[in-house]
Coordinates of C-alpha atoms and ligand atoms in Angstrom, one line a residue:
M1458 CA -23.4 1.2 -19.4
N1459 CA -20.4 2.7 -21.2
T1460 CA -17.3 3.0 -18.8
K1461 CA -17.1 6.3 -17.2
Y1462 CA -13.5 7.7 -16.7
I1463 CA -12.8 9.9 -13.6
F1464 CA -9.6 11.8 -13.4
V1465 CA -8.1 13.0 -10.2
T1466 CA -5.5 15.6 -10.5
G1467 CA -3.7 17.6 -7.7
G1468 CA -2.8 21.2 -7.3
V1469 CA -0.9 23.6 -5.0
T1470 CA 1.2 20.8 -3.2
S1471 CA 1.8 17.3 -3.1
S1472 CA 0.5 14.9 -0.2
L1473 CA -2.9 16.3 -0.2
G1474 CA -4.4 12.8 -0.2
K1475 CA -5.4 12.1 -3.9
G1476 CA -5.2 8.4 -3.2
I1477 CA -7.5 8.7 -0.2
I1478 CA -10.1 10.8 -2.2
S1479 CA -9.8 8.3 -5.1
S1480 CA -10.4 5.4 -2.8
S1481 CA -13.2 7.0 -0.9
L1482 CA -15.0 7.8 -4.1
A1483 CA -14.5 4.2 -5.3
K1484 CA -15.8 3.0 -1.9
L1485 CA -19.1 5.1 -2.4
L1486 CA -19.6 4.0 -6.1
R1487 CA -19.1 0.4 -5.1
A1488 CA -21.6 0.8 -2.3
R1489 CA -24.0 2.1 -4.9
G1490 CA -23.5 -1.2 -6.8
F1491 CA -21.0 -0.1 -9.6
T1492 CA -17.8 -1.9 -10.5
V1493 CA -14.9 0.4 -10.0
T1494 CA -11.1 0.2 -10.3
I1495 CA -8.6 2.8 -9.5
Q1496 CA -5.3 3.4 -11.5
K1497 CA -2.3 5.4 -10.5
L1498 CA -0.2 7.1 -13.2
D1499 CA 3.3 8.1 -11.9
P1500 CA 5.3 10.8 -13.8
Y1501 CA 8.7 9.3 -12.9
I1502 CA 11.1 7.4 -15.2
N1503 CA 11.6 4.2 -13.2
I1504 CA 9.5 1.4 -14.7
D1505 CA 8.2 0.7 -11.3
P1506 CA 9.0 1.7 -7.7
G1507 CA 10.6 -1.7 -7.1
T1508 CA 14.1 -0.3 -7.4
L1509 CA 13.4 2.8 -5.2
N1510 CA 14.3 2.9 -1.6
P1511 CA 11.8 3.8 1.1
Y1512 CA 13.3 7.3 1.5
E1513 CA 12.4 8.1 -2.1
H1514 CA 9.0 6.6 -2.3
G1515 CA 7.7 5.0 1.0
E1516 CA 6.6 1.4 0.9
C1517 CA 6.7 -0.6 -2.3
Y1518 CA 3.3 -2.4 -2.5
V1519 CA 2.9 -5.7 -4.3
T1520 CA -0.2 -6.9 -6.2
E1521 CA -1.4 -10.5 -6.6
D1522 CA 0.0 -10.6 -10.2
G1523 CA 3.5 -9.6 -8.9
A1524 CA 3.6 -6.0 -9.8
E1525 CA 5.8 -3.8 -7.6
T1526 CA 3.7 -0.6 -7.3
D1527 CA 3.0 2.7 -5.6
L1528 CA 1.7 2.5 -2.1
D1529 CA -1.6 4.1 -3.1
L1530 CA -2.6 0.9 -4.6
G1531 CA -2.6 -0.4 -1.1
H1532 CA -5.2 2.2 -0.1
Y1533 CA -7.3 1.3 -3.2
E1534 CA -7.3 -2.4 -2.1
R1535 CA -7.9 -1.6 1.6
F1536 CA -10.9 0.7 0.9
T1537 CA -12.6 -1.3 -1.9
N1538 CA -11.5 -4.8 -1.1
V1539 CA -10.9 -5.5 -4.8
P1540 CA -7.4 -6.6 -5.9
T1541 CA -5.4 -4.5 -8.2
S1542 CA -2.9 -5.6 -10.9
Q1543 CA 0.1 -4.4 -13.0
A1544 CA -2.5 -2.4 -15.2
N1545 CA -3.4 -0.2 -12.3
N1546 CA 0.0 1.4 -11.9
V1547 CA 1.8 2.9 -14.9
T1548 CA 4.8 5.1 -14.9
T1549 CA 6.3 7.3 -17.5
G1550 CA 9.2 4.9 -17.8
R1551 CA 6.8 2.0 -18.6
I1552 CA 4.9 4.3 -21.2
Y1553 CA 8.3 5.4 -22.9
L1554 CA 9.5 1.8 -22.9
S1555 CA 6.6 0.4 -24.8
V1556 CA 6.7 3.3 -27.2
I1557 CA 10.3 2.8 -27.9
E1558 CA 9.9 -1.1 -28.1
K1559 CA 7.2 -0.4 -30.7
E1560 CA 9.3 2.0 -32.6
R1561 CA 12.2 -0.6 -32.8
R1562 CA 9.7 -3.2 -34.0
G1563 CA 8.8 -0.9 -36.8
D1564 CA 5.3 -0.2 -35.7
F1565 CA 5.6 3.5 -36.6
L1566 CA 7.8 3.1 -39.8
G1567 CA 8.2 6.4 -41.6
E1568 CA 6.8 8.4 -38.8
T1569 CA 8.5 10.8 -36.3
V1570 CA 7.8 9.4 -32.9
Q1571 CA 6.7 12.3 -30.7
V1572 CA 5.1 13.1 -27.2
I1573 CA 1.9 13.9 -29.0
P1574 CA 0.4 11.7 -30.3
H1575 CA 2.6 8.7 -29.6
I1576 CA 3.1 9.1 -25.9
T1577 CA -0.2 10.6 -25.1
D1578 CA -1.9 7.7 -27.2
E1579 CA 0.0 5.1 -25.2
I1580 CA -1.2 6.9 -21.9
K1581 CA -4.8 6.9 -23.2
H1582 CA -4.5 3.2 -24.3
R1583 CA -3.4 2.3 -20.7
I1584 CA -6.3 4.2 -19.2
K1585 CA -8.9 2.8 -21.6
I1586 CA -7.7 -0.8 -21.4
L1587 CA -9.3 -1.0 -17.9
G1588 CA -12.6 0.0 -19.4
T1589 CA -12.7 -1.9 -22.5
E1590 CA -11.0 -5.1 -21.4
S1591 CA -11.9 -5.4 -17.8
K1592 CA -15.2 -3.7 -18.3
F1593 CA -15.4 -1.7 -15.1
D1594 CA -18.3 0.7 -14.8
F1595 CA -15.9 3.4 -13.5
V1596 CA -12.0 3.8 -14.0
I1597 CA -10.7 6.3 -11.5
T1598 CA -7.3 7.4 -12.7
E1599 CA -5.2 9.4 -10.2
I1600 CA -2.5 11.4 -11.9
G1601 CA 0.6 11.5 -9.6
G1602 CA 2.5 14.8 -8.8
T1603 CA 1.1 18.3 -8.9
V1604 CA -0.3 20.2 -12.0
G1605 CA 2.4 22.5 -13.2
D1606 CA 5.1 19.8 -12.9
I1607 CA 6.9 19.5 -16.2
E1608 CA 6.9 15.7 -16.0
S1609 CA 2.9 15.6 -15.6
L1610 CA 2.3 17.5 -18.9
P1611 CA 1.7 14.6 -21.1
Y1612 CA -0.7 13.1 -18.7
I1613 CA -2.8 16.2 -18.4
E1614 CA -2.8 16.6 -22.2
A1615 CA -4.0 13.0 -22.5
V1616 CA -6.8 13.8 -20.1
R1617 CA -7.7 16.9 -22.3
Q1618 CA -7.8 14.6 -25.4
M1619 CA -10.0 12.0 -23.6
R1620 CA -12.4 14.7 -22.4
W1621 CA -12.7 16.0 -25.9
E1622 CA -13.2 12.5 -27.4
M1623 CA -15.6 11.2 -24.9
G1624 CA -17.4 14.2 -23.6
S1625 CA -19.7 13.5 -20.6
N1626 CA -18.1 10.0 -20.2
C1627 CA -15.3 11.7 -18.5
V1628 CA -15.1 13.8 -15.3
V1629 CA -12.2 15.7 -13.8
I1630 CA -11.9 16.2 -10.1
H1631 CA -9.1 18.5 -9.0
L1632 CA -7.7 18.3 -5.4
T1633 CA -6.3 21.4 -4.0
Y1634 CA -5.4 23.1 -0.7
V1635 CA -7.2 25.9 1.0
P1636 CA -4.9 27.1 3.8
Y1637 CA -6.1 28.9 7.0
L1638 CA -3.8 32.0 7.7
A1639 CA -3.9 32.5 11.4
A1640 CA -2.6 36.0 11.3
A1641 CA -5.4 37.0 8.9
G1642 CA -7.9 34.8 10.6
E1643 CA -9.0 33.6 7.0
L1644 CA -9.1 30.8 4.7
K1645 CA -7.4 31.6 1.4
T1646 CA -8.6 30.6 -2.1
K1647 CA -5.9 32.1 -4.1
P1648 CA -3.7 29.0 -4.3
T1649 CA -6.8 27.1 -5.6
Q1650 CA -7.5 29.7 -8.2
H1651 CA -4.0 29.6 -9.5
S1652 CA -3.8 25.9 -9.7
V1653 CA -7.1 25.8 -11.6
K1654 CA -5.7 28.6 -14.0
M1655 CA -2.7 26.4 -14.6
M1656 CA -5.0 23.5 -15.6
L1657 CA -6.9 25.8 -17.9
E1658 CA -3.6 26.9 -19.6
Q1659 CA -3.2 23.2 -20.3
G1660 CA -6.7 22.8 -21.7
V1661 CA -8.5 21.2 -18.9
Q1662 CA -11.4 22.7 -16.9
P1663 CA -11.9 20.6 -13.7
D1664 CA -15.6 19.7 -13.1
I1665 CA -15.4 19.2 -9.4
I1666 CA -13.0 20.9 -6.9
V1667 CA -12.1 19.0 -3.7
C1668 CA -10.6 21.4 -1.2
R1669 CA -8.3 20.0 1.5
C1670 CA -8.6 22.2 4.5
E1671 CA -7.9 22.4 8.2
R1672 CA -11.0 24.5 8.9
P1673 CA -14.5 24.1 7.4
L1674 CA -15.3 25.9 4.2
N1675 CA -18.2 28.4 4.7
D1676 CA -20.6 29.1 1.8
G1677 CA -18.9 32.3 1.1
I1678 CA -15.6 30.6 0.4
K1679 CA -17.4 27.8 -1.6
N1680 CA -19.1 30.5 -3.7
K1681 CA -15.9 32.4 -4.3
I1682 CA -14.0 29.1 -5.5
A1683 CA -16.9 28.3 -7.7
L1684 CA -17.0 31.8 -9.3
F1685 CA -13.3 32.0 -10.0
C1686 CA -12.9 28.5 -11.1
N1687 CA -16.1 28.1 -13.3
V1688 CA -17.7 25.3 -11.2
D1689 CA -21.0 24.8 -9.6
P1690 CA -21.0 25.7 -6.0
L1691 CA -22.2 22.2 -5.2
C1692 CA -19.1 20.9 -7.0
V1693 CA -16.8 22.6 -4.5
I1694 CA -16.3 19.9 -1.9
E1695 CA -14.8 20.3 1.4
S1696 CA -12.2 17.7 2.5
I1697 CA -11.4 18.6 6.0
D1698 CA -8.6 16.9 8.1
A1699 CA -10.0 13.7 9.5
K1700 CA -9.1 11.7 12.7
T1701 CA -8.5 8.6 10.5
I1702 CA -8.2 8.2 6.7
Y1703 CA -11.1 5.7 6.9
D1704 CA -13.5 8.6 7.9
V1705 CA -13.0 10.0 4.4
P1706 CA -15.6 8.0 2.7
V1707 CA -18.3 9.1 5.3
L1708 CA -17.2 12.7 4.9
M1709 CA -17.3 12.5 1.0
R1710 CA -20.7 11.1 1.3
E1711 CA -22.0 14.0 3.4
Q1712 CA -20.4 16.3 0.9
Q1713 CA -22.1 14.4 -2.0
L1714 CA -19.0 13.8 -3.9
D1715 CA -20.5 10.7 -5.4
I1716 CA -23.7 12.4 -6.5
Q1717 CA -21.8 15.2 -8.2
V1718 CA -19.7 12.6 -10.2
L1719 CA -22.9 10.8 -11.1
N1720 CA -24.5 14.0 -12.3
K1721 CA -21.7 15.0 -14.4
V1722 CA -21.5 11.6 -16.3
K1723 CA -25.2 11.6 -16.6
V1724 CA -25.9 8.4 -14.5
P1725 CA -29.1 8.5 -12.6
V1726 CA -28.7 8.9 -8.8
E1727 CA -30.7 6.3 -6.8
G1728 CA -30.8 6.2 -2.9
I1729 CA -27.7 6.7 -0.8
P1730 CA -24.7 4.4 -0.3
D1731 CA -24.9 2.0 2.6
L1732 CA -21.9 2.3 4.8
T1733 CA -23.3 0.5 7.9
K1734 CA -20.4 -1.9 8.1
W1735 CA -17.8 0.6 7.5
E1736 CA -19.3 2.9 10.2
D1737 CA -19.5 -0.1 12.6
F1738 CA -15.7 -0.6 12.0
L1739 CA -15.0 3.1 12.6
Y1740 CA -17.1 3.2 15.9
K1741 CA -15.1 0.2 17.1
L1742 CA -11.8 1.7 16.1
K1743 CA -12.8 4.9 18.0
H1744 CA -14.2 3.3 21.2
P1745 CA -11.7 0.7 22.2
N1746 CA -12.2 -1.4 25.3
N1747 CA -8.5 -2.2 25.8
E1748 CA -5.1 -1.1 24.6
V1749 CA -1.9 -2.9 23.7
T1750 CA 1.5 -1.7 22.5
I1751 CA 3.3 -3.5 19.6
G1752 CA 7.0 -2.7 18.9
L1753 CA 7.7 -2.4 15.2
V1754 CA 11.5 -3.1 14.8
G1755 CA 12.8 -1.8 11.5
K1756 CA 15.5 0.5 9.9
Y1757 CA 13.1 3.0 8.3
V1758 CA 11.3 4.0 11.5
E1759 CA 11.6 7.7 10.9
L1760 CA 9.7 7.4 7.7
K1761 CA 5.9 7.6 8.1
D1762 CA 5.3 5.6 4.9
A1763 CA 7.9 2.9 4.9
Y1764 CA 5.7 0.4 6.6
K1765 CA 2.3 1.7 5.5
S1766 CA 0.6 -1.6 4.9
I1767 CA 1.9 -2.9 8.2
T1768 CA 0.7 0.0 10.2
E1769 CA -2.8 -0.1 8.4
S1770 CA -3.1 -3.8 9.0
F1771 CA -3.0 -3.0 12.8
V1772 CA -5.6 -0.4 12.3
H1773 CA -7.9 -3.0 10.6
A1774 CA -7.3 -5.5 13.5
S1775 CA -7.8 -2.7 16.0
G1776 CA -11.2 -1.8 14.6
S1777 CA -12.1 -5.5 14.4
L1778 CA -11.2 -6.3 17.9
Q1779 CA -12.2 -3.0 19.4
C1780 CA -8.7 -2.8 21.0
K1781 CA -6.4 0.3 20.6
V1782 CA -3.0 -0.8 19.0
N1783 CA -0.2 1.6 19.7
V1784 CA 2.5 0.8 17.3
K1785 CA 5.9 1.9 18.7
M1786 CA 8.6 2.4 15.9
I1787 CA 11.9 1.0 17.2
H1788 CA 15.1 1.6 15.3
S1789 CA 16.9 -1.7 15.0
E1790 CA 20.3 0.0 14.9
G1791 CA 19.7 1.1 18.5
I1792 CA 19.2 -2.4 19.8
N1793 CA 22.0 -4.5 21.3
D1794 CA 22.7 -6.6 24.2
E1795 CA 23.1 -3.7 26.5
T1796 CA 20.0 -1.8 25.4
V1797 CA 17.6 -4.5 24.5
N1798 CA 15.7 -4.8 27.9
E1799 CA 15.3 -1.1 28.2
K1800 CA 14.2 -0.7 24.5
L1801 CA 11.6 -3.5 24.4
K1802 CA 10.4 -3.8 28.0
G1803 CA 6.5 -3.4 28.4
L1804 CA 5.7 -4.3 24.9
N1805 CA 2.8 -6.7 24.4
G1806 CA 4.2 -7.9 20.9
I1807 CA 7.1 -7.4 18.8
L1808 CA 7.0 -7.3 14.9
V1809 CA 10.3 -7.5 13.0
A1810 CA 9.9 -5.7 9.6
P1811 CA 10.8 -6.8 6.1
G1812 CA 13.9 -5.3 4.5
F1813 CA 17.0 -5.7 2.5
G1814 CA 20.8 -5.5 3.4
E1815 CA 23.1 -5.5 6.4
R1816 CA 22.2 -2.3 8.2
G1817 CA 20.5 -2.8 11.6
I1818 CA 20.3 -6.7 11.1
E1819 CA 22.1 -7.6 14.4
G1820 CA 19.5 -5.3 16.2
K1821 CA 16.7 -7.3 14.7
I1822 CA 18.2 -10.6 15.6
T1823 CA 18.7 -9.5 19.3
A1824 CA 15.0 -8.2 19.5
I1825 CA 13.9 -11.7 18.3
K1826 CA 16.1 -13.3 21.0
Y1827 CA 14.3 -11.1 23.6
A1828 CA 10.8 -12.1 22.3
R1829 CA 11.7 -15.7 22.2
E1830 CA 13.2 -15.9 25.7
N1831 CA 10.6 -13.6 27.4
N1832 CA 7.5 -15.2 25.7
V1833 CA 6.5 -11.9 24.0
P1834 CA 4.2 -12.5 21.0
F1835 CA 6.3 -12.2 17.8
L1836 CA 5.5 -11.8 14.2
G1837 CA 8.4 -11.8 11.8
I1838 CA 7.7 -10.6 8.1
C1839 CA 10.0 -11.7 5.3
L1840 CA 13.3 -10.5 6.5
G1841 CA 11.8 -10.6 10.0
M1842 CA 11.2 -14.4 9.5
Q1843 CA 14.7 -14.9 8.1
C1844 CA 16.1 -13.1 11.1
A1845 CA 14.2 -15.4 13.4
V1846 CA 15.7 -18.5 11.6
V1847 CA 19.2 -17.0 12.0
E1848 CA 18.5 -16.2 15.7
F1849 CA 17.3 -19.8 16.4
G1850 CA 20.2 -21.3 14.6
R1851 CA 22.8 -19.2 16.5
N1852 CA 21.3 -19.3 20.0
V1853 CA 19.4 -22.6 20.2
L1854 CA 21.1 -24.9 17.8
G1855 CA 24.5 -23.5 18.5
L1856 CA 25.5 -22.7 14.8
T1857 CA 27.8 -20.0 15.6
D1858 CA 27.6 -17.1 13.3
A1859 CA 24.8 -18.7 11.3
H1860 CA 23.5 -16.1 8.8
S1861 CA 21.6 -15.3 5.7
T1862 CA 24.0 -15.4 2.7
E1863 CA 22.5 -12.0 1.8
M1864 CA 24.4 -10.5 4.7
N1865 CA 27.3 -12.9 4.9
P1866 CA 28.0 -15.0 1.7
K1867 CA 30.8 -16.9 3.5
T1868 CA 28.9 -17.9 6.5
K1869 CA 29.7 -21.5 7.8
Y1870 CA 25.9 -22.0 8.4
P1871 CA 23.9 -20.6 5.5
V1872 CA 20.5 -21.2 7.4
I1873 CA 18.9 -18.7 4.8
D1874 CA 20.2 -18.9 1.3
I1875 CA 19.4 -17.6 -2.1
M1876 CA 16.7 -19.4 -4.1
E1877 CA 17.8 -21.7 -6.7
D1878 CA 16.1 -19.8 -9.6
Q1879 CA 17.6 -16.5 -8.3
K1880 CA 21.2 -17.6 -8.7
S1881 CA 21.3 -16.7 -12.4
V1882 CA 19.4 -13.5 -12.1
C1883 CA 21.7 -10.3 -12.6
K1884 CA 19.1 -7.6 -13.4
K1885 CA 17.6 -6.0 -10.3
G1886 CA 14.3 -4.6 -11.7
G1887 CA 11.2 -6.8 -11.2
T1888 CA 13.2 -10.1 -10.8
M1889 CA 12.5 -11.1 -7.3
R1890 CA 10.0 -13.8 -6.4
L1891 CA 7.0 -11.6 -6.6
G1892 CA 3.2 -11.8 -6.1
A1893 CA 0.8 -14.5 -5.0
Y1894 CA 2.0 -18.1 -4.4
P1895 CA 0.2 -21.0 -2.8
C1896 CA 1.1 -22.4 0.5
V1897 CA 0.0 -25.5 2.3
L1898 CA -0.4 -25.2 6.1
T1899 CA 0.9 -28.0 8.3
N1900 CA -1.6 -30.1 10.4
G1901 CA -1.6 -29.1 14.0
S1902 CA 0.2 -25.8 13.5
K1903 CA -0.8 -22.6 15.0
A1904 CA -0.9 -21.1 11.4
K1905 CA -3.5 -23.6 10.4
S1906 CA -5.7 -22.8 13.3
I1907 CA -5.3 -19.1 12.7
Y1908 CA -6.2 -19.3 8.9
Q1909 CA -8.8 -22.1 9.5
A1910 CA -7.8 -23.4 6.2
T1911 CA -5.1 -25.8 4.6
D1912 CA -4.5 -24.0 1.4
I1913 CA -3.8 -20.3 1.2
T1914 CA -2.1 -18.0 -1.1
E1915 CA 0.0 -15.0 0.0
R1916 CA 2.1 -12.3 -1.8
H1917 CA 5.9 -12.4 -1.8
R1918 CA 8.8 -10.1 -2.4
H1919 CA 12.2 -11.8 -1.8
R1920 CA 15.3 -13.6 -3.2
Y1921 CA 16.4 -15.6 -0.1
E1922 CA 14.6 -18.5 1.6
F1923 CA 14.9 -21.0 4.4
N1924 CA 17.7 -23.5 3.7
N1925 CA 15.9 -26.9 3.7
E1926 CA 19.1 -28.7 4.5
Y1927 CA 18.6 -27.4 8.1
K1928 CA 15.0 -28.3 8.3
Q1929 CA 15.1 -31.5 10.2
M1930 CA 17.6 -30.1 12.8
Y1931 CA 15.3 -27.0 13.4
E1932 CA 12.1 -29.1 13.7
D1933 CA 13.8 -31.4 16.2
A1934 CA 14.7 -28.4 18.3
G1935 CA 11.2 -26.8 18.2
M1936 CA 11.1 -24.5 15.2
I1937 CA 8.6 -26.1 12.7
A1938 CA 7.8 -25.4 9.2
A1939 CA 4.1 -24.4 9.4
G1940 CA 3.6 -23.7 5.8
I1941 CA 5.1 -25.0 2.6
N1942 CA 4.9 -24.1 -1.0
P1943 CA 3.5 -27.3 -2.6
K1944 CA 5.5 -26.9 -5.9
D1945 CA 8.9 -25.8 -4.8
N1946 CA 8.9 -27.0 -1.3
L1947 CA 10.0 -23.7 0.1
V1948 CA 9.3 -23.0 3.8
E1949 CA 7.0 -20.2 3.9
I1950 CA 6.0 -20.1 7.6
V1951 CA 8.1 -21.1 10.8
E1952 CA 6.7 -21.1 14.3
L1953 CA 8.0 -22.1 17.7
I1954 CA 6.1 -25.0 19.5
D1955 CA 7.3 -23.9 22.8
H1956 CA 6.2 -20.2 22.9
P1957 CA 2.8 -18.6 23.3
W1958 CA 2.8 -16.9 19.9
F1959 CA 5.9 -16.9 17.7
V1960 CA 5.3 -16.8 14.0
G1961 CA 7.7 -15.9 11.0
V1962 CA 6.3 -15.6 7.6
Q1963 CA 8.3 -15.4 4.3
F1964 CA 5.4 -13.6 2.7
H1965 CA 3.7 -10.3 3.3
P1966 CA 0.3 -10.7 5.0
E1967 CA 0.0 -6.9 5.4
Y1968 CA -0.6 -6.6 1.6
K1969 CA -3.9 -8.5 1.7
S1970 CA -5.4 -6.9 4.9
T1971 CA -8.4 -4.7 4.2
V1972 CA -11.1 -2.9 6.4
V1973 CA -13.6 -5.5 5.4
N1974 CA -11.3 -8.5 5.7
P1975 CA -8.6 -7.8 8.3
H1976 CA -5.8 -10.4 7.9
P1977 CA -6.2 -13.3 10.3
L1978 CA -2.4 -13.2 11.2
F1979 CA -2.6 -9.6 12.4
L1980 CA -5.9 -10.3 14.3
N1981 CA -4.5 -13.3 16.0
F1982 CA -1.2 -11.5 16.8
V1983 CA -3.0 -8.6 18.3
K1984 CA -5.1 -11.2 20.3
A1985 CA -2.0 -12.7 21.6
A1986 CA -0.8 -9.3 22.6
I1987 CA -4.1 -8.7 24.5
E1988 CA -3.4 -12.0 26.4
N1989 CA 0.1 -10.9 27.0
Q1990 CA -1.3 -7.6 28.5
N1991 CA -3.8 -9.5 30.6
K1992 CA -1.0 -11.6 32.1
G1993 CA 0.8 -8.4 33.1
Ligands
LIG689 N1 16.1 -9.3 1.8 C1 15.3 -10.6 1.9 C2 15.2 -11.4 0.6 O1 15.4 -10.9 -0.4 C3 14.0 -10.3 2.6 C4 13.1 -9.5 1.6 C5 11.9 -8.7 2.4 O2 11.9 -8.6 3.5 N2 10.9 -8.3 1.6 O3 14.8 -12.4 0.6

């Protein structure tokens, strides 16, 4: 079958959950046996979100091929269990960069280079490449931002052109908001009408309107939206607030979003998507047999999305183990020798988060000392692993003021140091050690028994690493290298032999955890937290 292109646009306000709707639709289409990929087009001028801080853009997600991407790609992978790549996230910056590079090369000699057709052609090329080269049955393209934003105009224009060129091989889903006005006691359709009018001004008629709402849409409201927005009433889909984002595929199946899409692109509808395993996960998630509390120590704890993949990995583990996992966010800047007992007491596990820079670092190190000395299960991720190495150096090996050279370039004991091939790097964008690298697990290590494998690959995003000059000293004192990169000999995992569960990983396991395949490290960490709970 020819690739079908599905566009998802947003109206009225941001944060309505285009990523979750796209992911849920992909899940349903996959359950029907189609191959599907999801792409995010981001209208900002950064080449990628790798240089944005979490206050700007939440978590930066990393793909197998080392692309630093929007966090929505994390949702795509968590829902569909299909890896994404650089091609799945394109920004305005990347579009302009390649058009300008072509102009300098002389590809457009003689022409005036313009938004239409050059920029829109580049956008269309980036969309179609997933259909023509990767040959997916469905390419779902989510357009970032809200219709009416100046910066999303070229994207909507590209959608208009593709629609014109490809007819029924394209379908446009518009996600809007239908607010409930308590004073009037009514749901209001006017914002939806306005945002659809705005799309019409730009030449695009949505085929399907998904309405995010806090109260159910009755038939009267659906008919009204259908009439004012020129769509079939069956194509007005209710997307009511759900308990968990993982309910949304089931809700979209009830609302027949997948069926309406298939009708529009003229693909025969056969049977209903089987979500038995997914529903089993949801049942276990909602009916836990026990409950643990894990402290997540980081410096962006007030931001909901800064540690998105980590908190979602706990949800996957929770559904798999039928155990409620409360993730308590703890600000590392508030932890010191005086406050540590009070801040961390009663936790069944402590996770020290990834990060960059000096702020809050001593609090992280103090939290790790507490976990180590009190036998509390500990998982350190990237910077969290590096802090565990620093803590052990200072407090067990007696290396006073040991540090990472990221925080203290003059430290006498650089137990974490810049990687050799990073020393010559000056440019900041896309230059870290990024993406999947192999790792060989050490015989007899906890890591090996957790993964039940010797060779694994995990995704990375860092510039600093364990300094191998100290390796023997650490191993002799009980902190062992449990995973090594076979090519560069980098230490990728450390663990304590004399502790119930103390693991630090230089990579990011959270990027690979999905509903169908919860990550073994998170599963085992939560199991260790349950044991800690049982011991009281
Ligand atoms: N700042 C550290 C490094 O660059 C850790 C990075 C991270 O936690 N992702 O190595």
